[in-house]
Amino acid sequence: MEQEINCVFSDMDNTLFDFYHAKLEACSAVVNNIGAGDPEEMLSYFLRGIYGFENLENIEDYLREKYVFSDDLFSDCCQIYEETKIDNILLYDGVAETIESLKKMECAFVVVTDANTENATKRLRKAGIYDLVDGIFAHDMSGKKKPDLGVFEYALNKTSRQANESIFIGDSLRRDIAPAKKIGMLTAYAAYGDRNTHEREFRFNPDYRLNNISEMVDIVQSKKSRRPI
């Protein structure tokens, strides 16, 4: 018998808000500050996979590449980058309303992210949904990053949920959808937020493809309507 969904687990960046845009705006602010370079070029440093998508050492490398590095300038640029990034975090349309609707249906909404707890909290507060979510599971809590199955197992264990009564939303087929499906969760691909151009060759079929997160309400409702009498 098919199990109803009672918990939605969701990625954060580019699933709940356009983090790519926020980072690009932050890079623009840094480029303007140093008077050299290009925002897209600077953002590519974060996408290299050398230090990680969050690591500020990417800024140091960029300043050195432009021959403008100094400790003071690096410190200033890091502050500008972080402040501008947070300032430009805005929810996608329908996110808050969707979470509220799911909670009225007695369906929990839990964030699972590769960001650390401090950064996740800052972003969710700026987005205005920190008090709406039922839990946050960050990289520094599980000690793992997606697509490691341990990320998903940790979240399930800590919430006492079963995989077959849960669904995972994410913008990456490789890091979100494939591993969540592997451990038995239903999956909803946030196609509206996928900026993972470096993953275009990866193919995987999700259970659902979302053009807007609001579609989750009907998905969860359809599962609950099948509850046996």
CSV table of C-alpha atoms in Angstrom, one decimal:
chain,number,residue,atom,x,y,z
A,1,MET,CA,0.0,0.0,0.0
A,2,GLU,CA,1.3,3.4,-1.0
A,3,GLN,CA,2.5,5.5,2.0
A,4,GLU,CA,1.3,9.1,2.4
A,5,ILE,CA,3.8,11.9,2.7
A,6,ASN,CA,4.1,13.5,6.1
A,7,CYS,CA,7.4,15.3,5.7
A,8,VAL,CA,9.0,17.4,3.0
A,9,PHE,CA,12.7,17.6,3.1
A,10,SER,CA,14.1,20.5,1.0
A,11,ASP,CA,17.5,21.7,-0.2
A,12,MET,CA,17.9,25.4,0.5
A,13,ASP,CA,20.1,27.3,-2.0
A,14,ASN,CA,18.5,27.7,-5.5
A,15,THR,CA,15.5,25.7,-4.3
A,16,LEU,CA,14.0,28.1,-1.8
A,17,PHE,CA,15.7,31.3,-3.2
A,18,ASP,CA,18.0,32.2,-6.1
A,19,PHE,CA,21.4,31.9,-4.4
A,20,TYR,CA,23.2,32.1,-7.7
A,21,HIS,CA,21.9,35.6,-8.2
A,22,ALA,CA,22.8,36.6,-4.7
A,23,LYS,CA,26.4,35.3,-5.2
A,24,LEU,CA,26.7,37.1,-8.6
A,25,GLU,CA,25.6,40.3,-7.0
A,26,ALA,CA,28.2,39.8,-4.3
A,27,CYS,CA,30.8,39.2,-6.9
A,28,SER,CA,29.7,42.4,-8.7
A,29,ALA,CA,30.2,44.4,-5.5
A,30,VAL,CA,33.7,43.0,-5.0
A,31,VAL,CA,34.7,43.7,-8.6
A,32,ASN,CA,33.4,47.3,-8.2
A,33,ASN,CA,35.4,47.6,-5.0
A,34,ILE,CA,38.7,46.5,-6.6
A,35,GLY,CA,38.0,48.3,-9.9
A,36,ALA,CA,39.0,45.3,-11.9
A,37,GLY,CA,37.6,42.0,-13.3
A,38,ASP,CA,34.2,40.6,-14.2
A,39,PRO,CA,31.5,39.3,-11.9
A,40,GLU,CA,30.9,36.1,-13.9
A,41,GLU,CA,34.6,35.4,-14.0
A,42,MET,CA,34.9,35.9,-10.2
A,43,LEU,CA,31.9,33.6,-9.6
A,44,SER,CA,33.6,30.9,-11.7
A,45,TYR,CA,36.3,30.8,-9.0
A,46,PHE,CA,33.6,29.6,-6.5
A,47,LEU,CA,32.5,26.9,-9.0
A,48,ARG,CA,35.9,25.4,-9.6
A,49,GLY,CA,35.6,22.9,-6.8
A,50,ILE,CA,39.0,23.6,-5.3
A,51,TYR,CA,38.0,25.1,-2.0
A,52,GLY,CA,34.2,24.7,-2.1
A,53,PHE,CA,31.3,26.9,-3.1
A,54,GLU,CA,31.2,28.8,0.2
A,55,ASN,CA,35.0,29.2,0.8
A,56,LEU,CA,36.3,32.8,0.8
A,57,GLU,CA,39.7,31.6,-0.3
A,58,ASN,CA,38.2,31.9,-3.7
A,59,ILE,CA,38.2,35.6,-3.3
A,60,GLU,CA,41.8,35.6,-2.3
A,61,ASP,CA,42.7,33.7,-5.4
A,62,TYR,CA,40.8,36.1,-7.6
A,63,LEU,CA,42.5,39.1,-6.0
A,64,ARG,CA,45.9,37.5,-6.5
A,65,GLU,CA,45.0,36.7,-10.1
A,66,LYS,CA,44.3,40.4,-10.7
A,67,TYR,CA,47.5,41.4,-8.9
A,68,VAL,CA,45.7,43.6,-6.3
A,69,PHE,CA,45.9,41.3,-3.2
A,70,SER,CA,46.6,42.8,0.2
A,71,ASP,CA,45.5,41.6,3.6
A,72,ASP,CA,43.4,44.7,4.1
A,73,LEU,CA,41.8,44.6,0.7
A,74,PHE,CA,41.0,40.9,1.1
A,75,SER,CA,39.3,41.6,4.5
A,76,ASP,CA,37.3,44.4,3.0
A,77,CYS,CA,36.2,42.3,0.0
A,78,CYS,CA,35.1,39.4,2.2
A,79,GLN,CA,33.0,41.7,4.2
A,80,ILE,CA,31.5,43.3,1.1
A,81,TYR,CA,30.9,39.9,-0.4
A,82,GLU,CA,29.1,38.4,2.6
A,83,GLU,CA,26.9,41.5,3.3
A,84,THR,CA,25.9,41.9,-0.4
A,85,LYS,CA,25.2,38.1,-0.7
A,86,ILE,CA,22.8,38.2,2.3
A,87,ASP,CA,21.2,41.4,1.1
A,88,ASN,CA,20.3,39.8,-2.2
A,89,ILE,CA,18.6,36.7,-0.9
A,90,LEU,CA,15.0,36.8,-1.9
A,91,LEU,CA,12.5,33.9,-1.8
A,92,TYR,CA,11.2,32.4,-5.0
A,93,ASP,CA,7.5,33.1,-5.5
A,94,GLY,CA,5.2,30.9,-3.5
A,95,VAL,CA,7.7,29.4,-1.1
A,96,ALA,CA,6.3,30.8,2.2
A,97,GLU,CA,2.7,30.1,1.1
A,98,THR,CA,3.7,26.6,0.2
A,99,ILE,CA,5.3,25.9,3.5
A,100,GLU,CA,2.3,27.3,5.3
A,101,SER,CA,-0.1,25.2,3.3
A,102,LEU,CA,1.9,22.0,3.9
A,103,LYS,CA,1.9,22.6,7.6
A,104,LYS,CA,-1.9,23.0,7.6
A,105,MET,CA,-1.9,19.6,6.1
A,106,GLU,CA,0.2,18.3,9.0
A,107,CYS,CA,3.2,17.9,6.8
A,108,ALA,CA,6.5,19.0,8.2
A,109,PHE,CA,9.0,21.1,6.2
A,110,VAL,CA,12.7,20.5,6.9
A,111,VAL,CA,15.7,22.1,5.3
A,112,VAL,CA,18.7,19.9,4.4
A,113,THR,CA,21.7,21.9,3.2
A,114,ASP,CA,25.5,21.7,2.6
A,115,ALA,CA,25.8,25.2,4.1
A,116,ASN,CA,26.9,25.3,7.8
A,117,THR,CA,24.3,26.1,10.5
A,118,GLU,CA,25.4,29.8,10.9
A,119,ASN,CA,25.1,30.5,7.1
A,120,ALA,CA,21.9,28.6,6.7
A,121,THR,CA,20.3,30.5,9.6
A,122,LYS,CA,21.3,33.9,8.2
A,123,ARG,CA,19.9,33.1,4.8
A,124,LEU,CA,16.6,31.7,6.1
A,125,ARG,CA,16.2,34.7,8.4
A,126,LYS,CA,16.8,37.1,5.6
A,127,ALA,CA,14.4,35.1,3.4
A,128,GLY,CA,11.8,35.4,6.2
A,129,ILE,CA,11.1,31.7,6.6
A,130,TYR,CA,13.3,30.7,9.5
A,131,ASP,CA,10.4,30.5,11.9
A,132,LEU,CA,8.3,28.5,9.3
A,133,VAL,CA,10.6,25.6,8.9
A,134,ASP,CA,10.4,22.6,11.3
A,135,GLY,CA,14.1,21.9,11.3
A,136,ILE,CA,17.5,22.6,9.7
A,137,PHE,CA,20.1,20.0,9.0
A,138,ALA,CA,23.4,21.5,7.9
A,139,HIS,CA,26.8,20.3,6.9
A,140,ASP,CA,28.4,20.9,10.3
A,141,MET,CA,25.8,18.7,11.9
A,142,SER,CA,26.0,15.6,9.8
A,143,GLY,CA,29.7,16.0,8.9
A,144,LYS,CA,28.8,15.1,5.3
A,145,LYS,CA,27.9,16.8,2.1
A,146,LYS,CA,25.5,15.7,-0.7
A,147,PRO,CA,25.4,13.4,-2.6
A,148,ASP,CA,26.7,11.4,0.3
A,149,LEU,CA,23.7,9.2,1.5
A,150,GLY,CA,24.7,10.0,5.1
A,151,VAL,CA,23.2,13.5,4.7
A,152,PHE,CA,19.8,12.1,4.0
A,153,GLU,CA,20.0,9.3,6.5
A,154,TYR,CA,21.0,11.8,9.2
A,155,ALA,CA,18.0,14.0,8.5
A,156,LEU,CA,15.6,11.0,8.5
A,157,ASN,CA,17.0,9.7,11.7
A,158,LYS,CA,17.0,13.0,13.6
A,159,THR,CA,13.3,13.6,12.6
A,160,SER,CA,12.3,10.0,13.2
A,161,ARG,CA,10.9,9.8,9.7
A,162,GLN,CA,10.8,6.9,7.3
A,163,ALA,CA,12.1,7.4,3.7
A,164,ASN,CA,8.9,6.1,2.2
A,165,GLU,CA,6.8,8.7,4.0
A,166,SER,CA,9.0,11.6,2.8
A,167,ILE,CA,9.8,13.5,-0.3
A,168,PHE,CA,13.0,15.5,-1.1
A,169,ILE,CA,13.0,18.7,-3.1
A,170,GLY,CA,16.2,19.9,-4.8
A,171,ASP,CA,17.7,21.7,-7.8
A,172,SER,CA,20.5,19.2,-8.4
A,173,LEU,CA,19.7,15.8,-10.1
A,174,ARG,CA,23.1,14.5,-9.0
A,175,ARG,CA,23.4,15.9,-5.5
A,176,ASP,CA,19.8,16.0,-4.4
A,177,ILE,CA,17.5,13.8,-6.4
A,178,ALA,CA,19.6,10.7,-7.2
A,179,PRO,CA,20.8,10.0,-3.6
A,180,ALA,CA,17.4,10.8,-2.0
A,181,LYS,CA,15.8,8.3,-4.4
A,182,LYS,CA,18.4,5.7,-3.7
A,183,ILE,CA,17.5,5.6,0.0
A,184,GLY,CA,13.8,5.3,-0.8
A,185,MET,CA,12.5,8.9,-0.7
A,186,LEU,CA,10.1,10.3,-3.3
A,187,THR,CA,11.8,13.1,-5.2
A,188,ALA,CA,10.8,16.5,-6.6
A,189,TYR,CA,13.2,18.2,-9.0
A,190,ALA,CA,13.2,22.0,-8.6
A,191,ALA,CA,13.8,22.6,-12.3
A,192,TYR,CA,13.0,26.3,-11.8
A,193,GLY,CA,16.2,26.7,-9.7
A,194,ASP,CA,18.7,24.5,-11.5
A,195,ARG,CA,21.8,26.5,-12.3
A,196,ASN,CA,24.1,23.4,-12.3
A,197,THR,CA,25.5,23.9,-15.8
A,198,HIS,CA,28.5,21.7,-14.8
A,199,GLU,CA,26.1,18.8,-14.2
A,200,ARG,CA,24.2,18.9,-17.5
A,201,GLU,CA,25.5,15.5,-18.6
A,202,PHE,CA,24.1,13.8,-15.5
A,203,ARG,CA,20.8,12.1,-16.2
A,204,PHE,CA,18.2,11.0,-13.7
A,205,ASN,CA,14.4,10.8,-13.6
A,206,PRO,CA,12.8,12.3,-10.6
A,207,ASP,CA,9.3,11.3,-9.4
A,208,TYR,CA,8.1,14.9,-10.0
A,209,ARG,CA,9.4,17.9,-11.9
A,210,LEU,CA,8.5,21.3,-10.4
A,211,ASN,CA,8.1,24.5,-12.4
A,212,ASN,CA,7.2,26.2,-9.1
A,213,ILE,CA,7.5,25.0,-5.6
A,214,SER,CA,3.7,25.6,-5.1
A,215,GLU,CA,3.1,22.4,-7.0
A,216,MET,CA,4.2,20.5,-3.9
A,217,VAL,CA,0.8,21.2,-2.3
A,218,ASP,CA,-1.1,19.2,-4.8
A,219,ILE,CA,1.5,16.4,-4.7
A,220,VAL,CA,1.3,16.0,-1.0
A,221,GLN,CA,-2.5,16.4,-1.0
A,222,SER,CA,-2.8,13.6,-3.7
A,223,LYS,CA,-0.8,11.3,-1.4
A,224,LYS,CA,-2.9,12.1,1.7
A,225,SER,CA,-6.1,11.6,-0.2
A,226,ARG,CA,-5.1,8.0,-0.8
A,227,ARG,CA,-5.0,7.3,3.0
A,228,PRO,CA,-6.9,4.1,3.7
A,229,ILE,CA,-10.2,4.4,5.4
